[in-house]
Coordinates of C-alpha atoms and ligand atoms in Angstrom, one line a residue:
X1 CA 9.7 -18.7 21.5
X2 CA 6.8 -16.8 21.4
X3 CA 5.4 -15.6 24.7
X4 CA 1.3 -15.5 24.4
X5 CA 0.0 -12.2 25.2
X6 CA -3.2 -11.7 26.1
X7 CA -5.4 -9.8 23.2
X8 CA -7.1 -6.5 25.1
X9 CA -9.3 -4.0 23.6
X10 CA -7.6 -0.9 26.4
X11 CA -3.6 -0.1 26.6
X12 CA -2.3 -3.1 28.6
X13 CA 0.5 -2.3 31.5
X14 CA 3.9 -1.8 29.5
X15 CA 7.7 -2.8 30.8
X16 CA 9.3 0.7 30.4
X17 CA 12.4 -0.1 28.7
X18 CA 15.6 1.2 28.2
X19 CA 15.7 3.6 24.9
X20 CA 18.9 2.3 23.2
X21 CA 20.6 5.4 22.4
X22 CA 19.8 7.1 25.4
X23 CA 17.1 9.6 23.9
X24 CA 14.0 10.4 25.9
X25 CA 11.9 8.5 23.6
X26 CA 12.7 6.2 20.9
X27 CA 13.8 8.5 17.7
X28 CA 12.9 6.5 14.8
X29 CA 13.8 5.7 11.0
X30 CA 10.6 4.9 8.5
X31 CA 12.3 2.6 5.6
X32 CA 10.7 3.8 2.5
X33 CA 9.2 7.1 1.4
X34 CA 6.8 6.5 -0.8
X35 CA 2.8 7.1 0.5
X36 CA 2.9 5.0 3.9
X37 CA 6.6 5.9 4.5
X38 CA 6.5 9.3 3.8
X39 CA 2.9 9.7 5.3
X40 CA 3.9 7.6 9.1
X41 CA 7.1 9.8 8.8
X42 CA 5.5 13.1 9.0
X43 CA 3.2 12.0 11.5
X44 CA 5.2 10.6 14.1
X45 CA 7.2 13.8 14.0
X46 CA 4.1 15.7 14.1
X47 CA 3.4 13.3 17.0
X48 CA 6.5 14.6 18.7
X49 CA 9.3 12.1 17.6
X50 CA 12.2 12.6 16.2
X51 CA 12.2 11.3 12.7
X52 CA 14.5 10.1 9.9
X53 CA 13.4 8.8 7.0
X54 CA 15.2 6.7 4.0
X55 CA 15.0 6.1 0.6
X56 CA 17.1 5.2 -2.0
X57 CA 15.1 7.3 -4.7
X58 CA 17.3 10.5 -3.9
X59 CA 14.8 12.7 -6.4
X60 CA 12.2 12.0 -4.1
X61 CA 13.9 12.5 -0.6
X62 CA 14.7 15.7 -2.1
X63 CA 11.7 16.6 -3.3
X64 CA 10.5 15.9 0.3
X65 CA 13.2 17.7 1.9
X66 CA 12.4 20.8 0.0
X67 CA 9.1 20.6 1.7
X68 CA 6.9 19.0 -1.0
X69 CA 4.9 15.5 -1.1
X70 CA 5.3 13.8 -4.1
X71 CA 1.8 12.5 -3.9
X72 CA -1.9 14.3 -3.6
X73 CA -2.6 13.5 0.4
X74 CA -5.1 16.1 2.1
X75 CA -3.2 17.9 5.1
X76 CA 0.1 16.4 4.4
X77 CA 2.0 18.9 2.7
X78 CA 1.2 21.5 5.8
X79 CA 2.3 18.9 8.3
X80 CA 5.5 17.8 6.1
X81 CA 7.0 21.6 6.5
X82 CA 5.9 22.9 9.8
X83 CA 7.8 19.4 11.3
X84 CA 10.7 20.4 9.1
X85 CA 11.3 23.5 10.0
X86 CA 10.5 22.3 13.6
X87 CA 13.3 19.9 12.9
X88 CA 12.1 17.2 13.7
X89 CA 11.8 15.4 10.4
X90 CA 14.8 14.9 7.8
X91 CA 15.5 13.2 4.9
X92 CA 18.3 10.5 3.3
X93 CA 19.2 8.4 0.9
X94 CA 21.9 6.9 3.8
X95 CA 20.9 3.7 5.6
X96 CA 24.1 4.4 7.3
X97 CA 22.8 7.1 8.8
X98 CA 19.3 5.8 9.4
X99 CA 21.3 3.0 11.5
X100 CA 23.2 5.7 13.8
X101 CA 19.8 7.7 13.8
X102 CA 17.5 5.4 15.1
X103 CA 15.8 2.9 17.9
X104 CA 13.0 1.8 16.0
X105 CA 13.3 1.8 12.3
X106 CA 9.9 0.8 10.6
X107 CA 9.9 -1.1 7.2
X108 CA 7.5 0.8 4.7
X109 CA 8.4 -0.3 1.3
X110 CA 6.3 -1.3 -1.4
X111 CA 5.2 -5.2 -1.5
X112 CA 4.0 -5.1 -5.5
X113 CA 2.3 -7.9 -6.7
X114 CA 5.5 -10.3 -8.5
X115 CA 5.5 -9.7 -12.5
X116 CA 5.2 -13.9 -12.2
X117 CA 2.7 -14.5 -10.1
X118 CA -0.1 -13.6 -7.6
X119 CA 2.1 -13.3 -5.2
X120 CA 3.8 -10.5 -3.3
X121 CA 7.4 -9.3 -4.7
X122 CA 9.5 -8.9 -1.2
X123 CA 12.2 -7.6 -2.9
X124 CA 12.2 -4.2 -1.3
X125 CA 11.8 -5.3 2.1
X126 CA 14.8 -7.5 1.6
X127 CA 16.9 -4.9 -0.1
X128 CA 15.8 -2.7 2.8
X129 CA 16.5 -5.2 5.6
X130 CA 20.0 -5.8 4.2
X131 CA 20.8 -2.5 3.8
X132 CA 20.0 -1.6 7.3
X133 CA 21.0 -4.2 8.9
X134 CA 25.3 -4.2 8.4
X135 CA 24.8 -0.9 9.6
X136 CA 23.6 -0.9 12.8
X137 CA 25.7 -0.2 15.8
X138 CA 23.3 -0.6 18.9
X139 CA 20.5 -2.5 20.2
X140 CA 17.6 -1.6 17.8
X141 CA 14.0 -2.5 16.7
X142 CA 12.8 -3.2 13.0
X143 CA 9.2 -3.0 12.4
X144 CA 7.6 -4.5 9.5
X145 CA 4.6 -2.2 8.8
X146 CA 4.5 -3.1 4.9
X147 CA 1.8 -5.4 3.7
X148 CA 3.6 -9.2 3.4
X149 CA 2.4 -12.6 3.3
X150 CA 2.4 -14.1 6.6
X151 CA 5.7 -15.7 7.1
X152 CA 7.5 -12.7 6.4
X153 CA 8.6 -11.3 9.8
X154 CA 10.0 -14.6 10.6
X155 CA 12.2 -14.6 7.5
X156 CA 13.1 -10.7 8.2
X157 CA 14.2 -12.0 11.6
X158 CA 16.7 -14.9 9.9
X159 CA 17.7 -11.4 7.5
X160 CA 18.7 -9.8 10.4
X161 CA 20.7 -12.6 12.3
X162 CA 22.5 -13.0 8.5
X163 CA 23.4 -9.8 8.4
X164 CA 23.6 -7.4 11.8
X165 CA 26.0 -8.1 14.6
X166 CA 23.9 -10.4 16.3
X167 CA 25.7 -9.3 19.9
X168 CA 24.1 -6.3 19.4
X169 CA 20.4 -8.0 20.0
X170 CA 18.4 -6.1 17.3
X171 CA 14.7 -7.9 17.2
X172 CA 12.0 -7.8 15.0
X173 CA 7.8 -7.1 15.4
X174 CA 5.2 -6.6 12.7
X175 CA 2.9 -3.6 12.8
X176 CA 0.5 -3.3 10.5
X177 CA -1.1 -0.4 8.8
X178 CA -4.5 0.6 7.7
X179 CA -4.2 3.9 6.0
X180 CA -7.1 4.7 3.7
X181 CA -5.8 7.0 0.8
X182 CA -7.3 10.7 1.5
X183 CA -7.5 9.9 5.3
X184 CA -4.1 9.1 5.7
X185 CA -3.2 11.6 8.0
X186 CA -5.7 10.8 10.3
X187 CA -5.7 7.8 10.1
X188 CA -2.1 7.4 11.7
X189 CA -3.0 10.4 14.2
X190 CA -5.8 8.6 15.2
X191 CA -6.1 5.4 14.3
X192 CA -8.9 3.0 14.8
X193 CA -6.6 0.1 16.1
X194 CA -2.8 -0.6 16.6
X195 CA -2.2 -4.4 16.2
X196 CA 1.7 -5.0 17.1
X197 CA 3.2 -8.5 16.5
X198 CA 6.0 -9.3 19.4
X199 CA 8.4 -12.0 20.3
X200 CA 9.4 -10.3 23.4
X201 CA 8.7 -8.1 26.5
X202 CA 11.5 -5.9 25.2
X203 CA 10.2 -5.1 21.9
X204 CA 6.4 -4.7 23.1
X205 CA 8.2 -2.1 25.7
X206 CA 10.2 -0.4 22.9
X207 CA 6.5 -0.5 20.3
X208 CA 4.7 1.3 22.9
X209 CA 7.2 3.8 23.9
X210 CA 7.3 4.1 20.0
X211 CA 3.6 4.2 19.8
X212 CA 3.3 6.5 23.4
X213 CA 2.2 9.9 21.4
X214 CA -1.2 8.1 19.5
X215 CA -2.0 7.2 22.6
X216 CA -1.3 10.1 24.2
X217 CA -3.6 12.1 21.7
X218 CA -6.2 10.1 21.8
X219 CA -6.0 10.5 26.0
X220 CA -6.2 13.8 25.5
X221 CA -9.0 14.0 23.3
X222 CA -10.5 11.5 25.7
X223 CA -10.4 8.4 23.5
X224 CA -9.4 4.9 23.5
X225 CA -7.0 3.4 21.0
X226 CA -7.5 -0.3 21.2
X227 CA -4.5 -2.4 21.1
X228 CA -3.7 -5.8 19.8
X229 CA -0.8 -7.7 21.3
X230 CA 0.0 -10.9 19.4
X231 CA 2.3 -13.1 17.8
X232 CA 4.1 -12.5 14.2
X233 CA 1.6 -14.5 12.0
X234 CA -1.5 -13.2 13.6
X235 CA -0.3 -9.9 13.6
X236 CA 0.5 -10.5 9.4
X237 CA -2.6 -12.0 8.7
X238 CA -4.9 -8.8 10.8
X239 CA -3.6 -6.5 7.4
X240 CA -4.8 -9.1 4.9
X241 CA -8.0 -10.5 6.2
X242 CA -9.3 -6.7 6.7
X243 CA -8.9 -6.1 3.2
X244 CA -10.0 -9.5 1.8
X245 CA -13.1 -8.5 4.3
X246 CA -13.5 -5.3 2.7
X247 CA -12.8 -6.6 -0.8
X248 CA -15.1 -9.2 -0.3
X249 CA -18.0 -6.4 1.1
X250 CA -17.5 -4.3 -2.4
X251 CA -17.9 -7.1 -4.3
X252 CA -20.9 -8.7 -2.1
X253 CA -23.0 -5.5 -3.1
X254 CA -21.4 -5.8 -6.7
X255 CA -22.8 -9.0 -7.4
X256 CA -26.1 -7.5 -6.0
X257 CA -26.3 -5.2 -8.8
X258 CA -25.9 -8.0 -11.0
X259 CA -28.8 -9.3 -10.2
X260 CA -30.7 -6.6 -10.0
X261 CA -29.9 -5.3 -13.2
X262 CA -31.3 -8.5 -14.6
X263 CA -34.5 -8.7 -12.2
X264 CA -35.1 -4.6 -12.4
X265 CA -34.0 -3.9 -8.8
X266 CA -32.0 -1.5 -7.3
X267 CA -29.0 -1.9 -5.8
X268 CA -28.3 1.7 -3.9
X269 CA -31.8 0.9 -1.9
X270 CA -31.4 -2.8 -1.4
X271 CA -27.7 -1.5 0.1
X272 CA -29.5 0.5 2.1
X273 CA -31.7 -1.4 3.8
X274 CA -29.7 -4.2 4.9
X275 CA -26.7 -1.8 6.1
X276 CA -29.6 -0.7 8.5
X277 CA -29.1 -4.1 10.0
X278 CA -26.3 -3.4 12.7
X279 CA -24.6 -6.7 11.9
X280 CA -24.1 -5.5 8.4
X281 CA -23.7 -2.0 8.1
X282 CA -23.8 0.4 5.4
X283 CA -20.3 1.5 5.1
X284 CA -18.3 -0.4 1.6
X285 CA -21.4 -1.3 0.1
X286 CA -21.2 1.1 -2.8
X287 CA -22.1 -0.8 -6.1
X288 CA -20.5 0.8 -8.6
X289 CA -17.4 0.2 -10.7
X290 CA -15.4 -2.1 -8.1
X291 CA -11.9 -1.7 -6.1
X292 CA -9.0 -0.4 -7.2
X293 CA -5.7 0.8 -5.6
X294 CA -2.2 0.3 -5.0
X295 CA -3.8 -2.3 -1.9
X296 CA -6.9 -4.2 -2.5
X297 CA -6.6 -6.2 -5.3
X298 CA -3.1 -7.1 -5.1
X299 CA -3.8 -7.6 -1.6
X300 CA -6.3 -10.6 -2.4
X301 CA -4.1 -12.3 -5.3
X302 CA -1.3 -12.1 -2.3
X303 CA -3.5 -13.6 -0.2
X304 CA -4.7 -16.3 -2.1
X305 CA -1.4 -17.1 -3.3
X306 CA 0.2 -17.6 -0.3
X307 CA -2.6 -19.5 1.6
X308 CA -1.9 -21.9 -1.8
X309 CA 1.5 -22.5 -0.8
X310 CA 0.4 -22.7 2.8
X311 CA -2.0 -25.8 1.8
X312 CA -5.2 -23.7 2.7
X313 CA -6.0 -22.2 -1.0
X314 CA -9.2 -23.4 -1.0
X315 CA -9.9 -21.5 2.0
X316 CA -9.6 -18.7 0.2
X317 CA -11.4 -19.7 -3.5
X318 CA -13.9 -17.3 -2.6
X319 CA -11.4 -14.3 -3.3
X320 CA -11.0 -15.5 -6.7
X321 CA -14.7 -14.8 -7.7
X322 CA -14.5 -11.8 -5.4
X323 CA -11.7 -10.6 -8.0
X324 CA -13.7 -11.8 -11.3
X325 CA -17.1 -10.0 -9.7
X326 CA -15.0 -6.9 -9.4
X327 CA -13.3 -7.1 -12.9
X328 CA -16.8 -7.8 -14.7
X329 CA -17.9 -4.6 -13.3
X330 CA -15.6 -2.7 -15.5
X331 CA -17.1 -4.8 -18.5
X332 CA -20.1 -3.9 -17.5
X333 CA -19.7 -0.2 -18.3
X334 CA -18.2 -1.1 -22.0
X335 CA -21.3 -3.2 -22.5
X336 CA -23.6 -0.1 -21.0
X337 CA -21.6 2.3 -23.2
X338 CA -22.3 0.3 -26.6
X339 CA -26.1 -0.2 -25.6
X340 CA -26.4 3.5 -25.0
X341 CA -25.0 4.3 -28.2
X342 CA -26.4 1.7 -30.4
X343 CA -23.9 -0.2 -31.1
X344 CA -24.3 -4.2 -30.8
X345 CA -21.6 -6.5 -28.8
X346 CA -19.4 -8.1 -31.5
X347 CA -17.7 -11.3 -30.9
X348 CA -14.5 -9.2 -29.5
X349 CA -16.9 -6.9 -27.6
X350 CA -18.6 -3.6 -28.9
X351 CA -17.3 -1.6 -31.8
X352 CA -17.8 2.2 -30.3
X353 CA -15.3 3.5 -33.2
X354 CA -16.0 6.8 -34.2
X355 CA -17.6 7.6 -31.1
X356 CA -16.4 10.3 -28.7
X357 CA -16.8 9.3 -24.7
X358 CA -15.6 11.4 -22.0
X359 CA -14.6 9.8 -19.3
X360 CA -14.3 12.1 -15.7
X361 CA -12.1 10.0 -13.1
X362 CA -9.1 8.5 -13.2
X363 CA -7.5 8.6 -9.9
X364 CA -9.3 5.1 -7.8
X365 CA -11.1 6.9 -5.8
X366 CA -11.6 11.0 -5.1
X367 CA -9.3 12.7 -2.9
X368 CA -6.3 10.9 -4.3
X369 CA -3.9 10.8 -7.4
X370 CA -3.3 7.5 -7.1
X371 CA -4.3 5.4 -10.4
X372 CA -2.9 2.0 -9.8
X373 CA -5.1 -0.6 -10.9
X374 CA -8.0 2.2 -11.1
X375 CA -11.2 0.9 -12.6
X376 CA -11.7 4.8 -14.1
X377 CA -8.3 4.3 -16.3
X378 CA -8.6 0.8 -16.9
X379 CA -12.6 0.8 -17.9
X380 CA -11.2 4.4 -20.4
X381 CA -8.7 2.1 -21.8
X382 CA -11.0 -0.2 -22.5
X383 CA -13.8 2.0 -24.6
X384 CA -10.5 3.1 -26.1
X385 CA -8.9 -0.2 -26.8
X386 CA -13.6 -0.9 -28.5
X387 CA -12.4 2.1 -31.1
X388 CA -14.1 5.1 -28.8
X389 CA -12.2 8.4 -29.0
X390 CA -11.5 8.7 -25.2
X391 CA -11.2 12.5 -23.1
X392 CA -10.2 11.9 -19.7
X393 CA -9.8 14.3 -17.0
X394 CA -9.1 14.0 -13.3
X395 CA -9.1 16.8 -10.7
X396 CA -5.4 15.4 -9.3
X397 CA -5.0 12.3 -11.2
X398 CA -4.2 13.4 -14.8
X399 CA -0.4 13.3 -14.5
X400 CA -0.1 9.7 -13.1
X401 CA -2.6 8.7 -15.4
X402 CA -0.9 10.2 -18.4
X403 CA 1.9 7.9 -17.2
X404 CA -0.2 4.9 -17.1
X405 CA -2.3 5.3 -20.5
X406 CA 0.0 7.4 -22.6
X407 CA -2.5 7.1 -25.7
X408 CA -5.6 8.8 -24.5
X409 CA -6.5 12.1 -24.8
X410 CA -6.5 14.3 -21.7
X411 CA -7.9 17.6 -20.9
X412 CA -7.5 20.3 -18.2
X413 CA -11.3 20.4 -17.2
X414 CA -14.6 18.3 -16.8
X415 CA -16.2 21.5 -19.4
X416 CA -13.0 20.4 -22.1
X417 CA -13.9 16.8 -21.6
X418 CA -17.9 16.5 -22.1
X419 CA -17.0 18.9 -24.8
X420 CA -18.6 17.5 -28.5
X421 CA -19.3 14.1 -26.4
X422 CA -22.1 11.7 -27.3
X423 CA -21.5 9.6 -24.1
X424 CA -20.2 10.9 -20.5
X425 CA -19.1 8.2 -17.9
X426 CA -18.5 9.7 -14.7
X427 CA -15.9 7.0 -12.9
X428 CA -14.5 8.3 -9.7
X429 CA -17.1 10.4 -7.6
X430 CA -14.9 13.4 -7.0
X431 CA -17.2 16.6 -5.6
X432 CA -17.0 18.3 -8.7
X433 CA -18.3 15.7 -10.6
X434 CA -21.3 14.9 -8.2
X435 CA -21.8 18.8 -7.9
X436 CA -21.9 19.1 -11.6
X437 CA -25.1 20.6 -13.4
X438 CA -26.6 18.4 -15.9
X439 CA -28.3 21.4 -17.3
X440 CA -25.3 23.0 -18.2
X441 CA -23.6 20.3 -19.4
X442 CA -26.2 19.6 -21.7
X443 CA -25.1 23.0 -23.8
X444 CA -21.8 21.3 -24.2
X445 CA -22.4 17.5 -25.2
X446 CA -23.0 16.2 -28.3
X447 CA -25.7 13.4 -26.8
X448 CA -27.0 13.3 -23.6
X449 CA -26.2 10.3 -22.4
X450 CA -24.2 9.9 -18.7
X451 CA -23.0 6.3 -17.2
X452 CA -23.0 7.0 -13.2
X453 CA -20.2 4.8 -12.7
X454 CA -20.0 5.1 -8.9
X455 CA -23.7 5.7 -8.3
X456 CA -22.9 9.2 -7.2
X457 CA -25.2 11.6 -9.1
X458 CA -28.7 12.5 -8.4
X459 CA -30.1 10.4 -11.5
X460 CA -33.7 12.1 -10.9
X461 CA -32.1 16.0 -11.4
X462 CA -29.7 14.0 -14.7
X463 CA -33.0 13.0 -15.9
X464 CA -35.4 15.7 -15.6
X465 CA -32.9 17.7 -17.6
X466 CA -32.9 15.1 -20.5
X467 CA -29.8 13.0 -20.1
X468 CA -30.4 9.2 -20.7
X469 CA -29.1 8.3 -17.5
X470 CA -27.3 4.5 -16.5
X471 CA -26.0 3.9 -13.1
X472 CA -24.8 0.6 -11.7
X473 CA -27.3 -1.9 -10.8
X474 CA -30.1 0.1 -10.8
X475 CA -33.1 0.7 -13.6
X476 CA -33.2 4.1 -15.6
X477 CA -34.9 6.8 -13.4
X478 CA -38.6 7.4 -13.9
X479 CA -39.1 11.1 -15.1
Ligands
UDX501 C1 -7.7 0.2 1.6 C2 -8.2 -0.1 3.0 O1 -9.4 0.6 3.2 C3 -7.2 0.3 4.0 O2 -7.6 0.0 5.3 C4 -5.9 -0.4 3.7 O3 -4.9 0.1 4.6 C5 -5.4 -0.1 2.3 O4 -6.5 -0.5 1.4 P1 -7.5 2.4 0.1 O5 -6.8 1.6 -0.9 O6 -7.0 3.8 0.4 O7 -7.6 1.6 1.5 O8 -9.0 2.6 -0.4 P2 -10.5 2.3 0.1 O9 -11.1 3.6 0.6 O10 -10.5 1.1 0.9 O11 -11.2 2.0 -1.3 C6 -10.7 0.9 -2.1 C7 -11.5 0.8 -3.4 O12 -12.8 0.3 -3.1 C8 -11.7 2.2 -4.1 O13 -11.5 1.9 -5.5 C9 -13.1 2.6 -3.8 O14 -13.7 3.4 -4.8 C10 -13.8 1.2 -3.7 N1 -15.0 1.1 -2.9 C11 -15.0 1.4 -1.6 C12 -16.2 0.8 -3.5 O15 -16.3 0.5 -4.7 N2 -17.3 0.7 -2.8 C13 -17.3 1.0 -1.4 O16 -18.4 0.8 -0.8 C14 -16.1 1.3 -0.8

């Protein structure tokens, strides 16, 4: 049964309830360290909570244990060993003890996008779930804070009667979380919304008891955390309609630049003025070289994939061209690259062999070392995969992305990279990169010739000191 809770933008009254194992406040158990696990761990404890946190990668929890995050996060490694030597924060590899540890344990694994398909693999919250679940000896709460089609916390729920004593009551909710790489830490110390997805007085009691030190921050700071109350599905669906929204946004001002690279507009000024219009607003409408990450364009396959099973796919078509708007993007920089350098389409695309491009960005966006499906890397592997001889570099992102594109050639600086280049294609807007001075570059290059990938560079200053300047959507600068 779900009972209907009323949806409130202020903290609704909560049933204080009974912490299971008798602790003050609820200790809790974050399923999962990799960047949301690891990230909502430190957090809560800096929050206050007593925190355990599981993975079955035992390299990793004891790379975290020693006091170092296995990923680039701003403010995270400070936070991860002042809570450990606070001791408030451990590490394990045992679900054992994660059961004996914890009244709410919070489901953070990775929900890839299936090797088959679209759609979402759930493996990990499965192996997760019924790992946990033999285990636990009390009343308890599992969260589901991953990103899942909806449906999910339903099926965790028939998990959990399969495979925890069900005299023992444990319950389910879903939580979502909207953690933007390089804000991470604020964005779970002060988030913009909580959304919790409840069957039950009891576990909405138990959430905000779980939740009580966000919201006791933000009182103190004299904010409000609005809070969403709702039912499983709803509660599913908030995660994935925000980022088809924001998908969608990217790709809106994308297909902008389309157009006004064939009509001679601009995009970065027709962005402008309509995010003056209130109803529209300026933020995510950055023509450039499309989305990437570990959550947005899995996030909209998901999506559309499950609303196909669902019977509502064509709901959802629009994501589809969102995706192909976004992908052509990254073409559109190989087609750039050949007509700055002369070199005429073939019928497999330009031939840029024996050309040497240097590429700055690989990480998805700056601030972060994250490459997954990163336009930088994939649009690098591209002018490598036309015959261009390829130097990448990446402030934070170089070791990942070795990973990812083994063949190209790396370097340890942007001055090593433009080094001898006849073509620069600046692909994730990282400070140093926008601070750079065209006029010394100039000394290094072997042409002067820059794509502005993002849109991030003053293309008047690249200009005036002679580079043959391209951004996205936009016409070449008047001198
Ligand atoms: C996103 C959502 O913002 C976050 O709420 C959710 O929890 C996870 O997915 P994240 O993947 O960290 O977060 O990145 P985000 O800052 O949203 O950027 C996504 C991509 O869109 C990046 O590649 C970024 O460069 C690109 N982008 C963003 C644009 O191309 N234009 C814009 O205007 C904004």
């Amino acid at each position: 049964m779900t009972i209907p809770y009323p949806t409130t933008p202020s903290v609704p009254a909560f049933t204080e309830v009974a912490v299971p194992s008798g602790a003050p406040r609820p200790r809790l158990a974050f399923l999962g360290t990799g960047y949301l696990g690891a990230t909502y761990a430190v957090c809560f404890a800096e929050l206050g909570y007593d925190v355990l946190a599981v993975d079955v990668d035992a390299a990793k929890i004891a790379k975290l244990a020693s006091g170092q995050v296995p990923f680039h996060e701003p403010g995270l490694d400070e936070l991860l060993r002042s809570n450990l030597a606070a001791g408030r924060l451990r590490f394990t590899t045992s679900y054992e003890e994660a059961a004996e540890h914890a009244d709410v344990h919070f489901i953070c694994v990775g929900t890839p996008q299936r090797a088959d398909g679209m759609g979402a693999d759930l493996a990990y919250v499965e192996a997760s779930v019924t790992a946990l679940a033999p285990h636990l000896r009390r009343r308890a709460l599992i969260v589901g804070k991953s990103t899942v089609p909806v449906g999910t916390a339903e099926w965790v729920e028939q998990l959990v009667a399969r495979h925890a004593d069900p005299q023992l009551g444990i319950e389910v909710a879903w939580s979502p979380e909207f953690l933007q790489e390089g804000f991470a830490v604020e964005d779970v110390l002060r988030p913009n919304r909580i959304v919790v997805g409840v069957k039950s007085e009891w576990a909405n009691g138990m959430l905000y008891a779980a939740h009580k030190g966000v919201f006791d921050l933000a009182a103190t700071e004299e904010r409000e955390v609005p809070l969403v109350v709702t039912d499983f599905a709803t509660a599913e669906l908030v995660k994935v309609a925000a980022n088809a929204f924001l998908a969608t946004k990217i790709s809106f001002i994308n297909a902008m630049a389309e157009v006004c690279e064939v009509a001679g507009g601009d995009v970065t000024q027709l962005a402008k003025a309509i995010g003056y219009d209130p109803r529209i607003g300026n933020r995510f409408l950055q023509a450039g070289v499309g989305f990437g990450g570990g959550c947005l364009p899995k996030d909209i396959r998901a999506f559309q994939a499950r609303a196909q099973e669902l019977g509502a796919g064509e709901a959802l078509r629009f994501l589809h061209e969102v995706d192909l708007i976004n992908l052509r993007r990254r073409s559109r920089v190989v087609q750039l690259a050949a007509e700055l350098l002369g070199r005429r389409p073939g019928p497999a695309g330009p031939d840029l062999s024996g050309t040497r491009i240097a590429v700055l960005g690989a990480a998805f966006k700056p601030n972060s070392d994250d490459v997954r499906d990163a336009p930088a890397l994939a649009v690098a592997a591209s002018l490598a995969k036309a015959g261009a001889d390829v130097h990448v570099y990446d402030p934070q992102g170089m070791e990942n992305a070795r990973a990812a594109q083994p063949t190209l050639a790396y370097e340890t600086s942007m001055n090593d990279a433009v080094a001898g280049a006849e073509l620069v294609c600046v692909l994730t807007e990282w400070a140093e990169f926008r601070n750079a001075n065209p006029a010394e570059l100039a000394d290094l290059v072997a042409g002067k010739r820059v794509i502005d990938g993002k849109n991030c560079l003053d293309a008047g200053l690249w200009a005036r000191a002679g580079w043959d300047y391209r951004g996205m959507g936009r016409p070449a600068p008047a001198l």
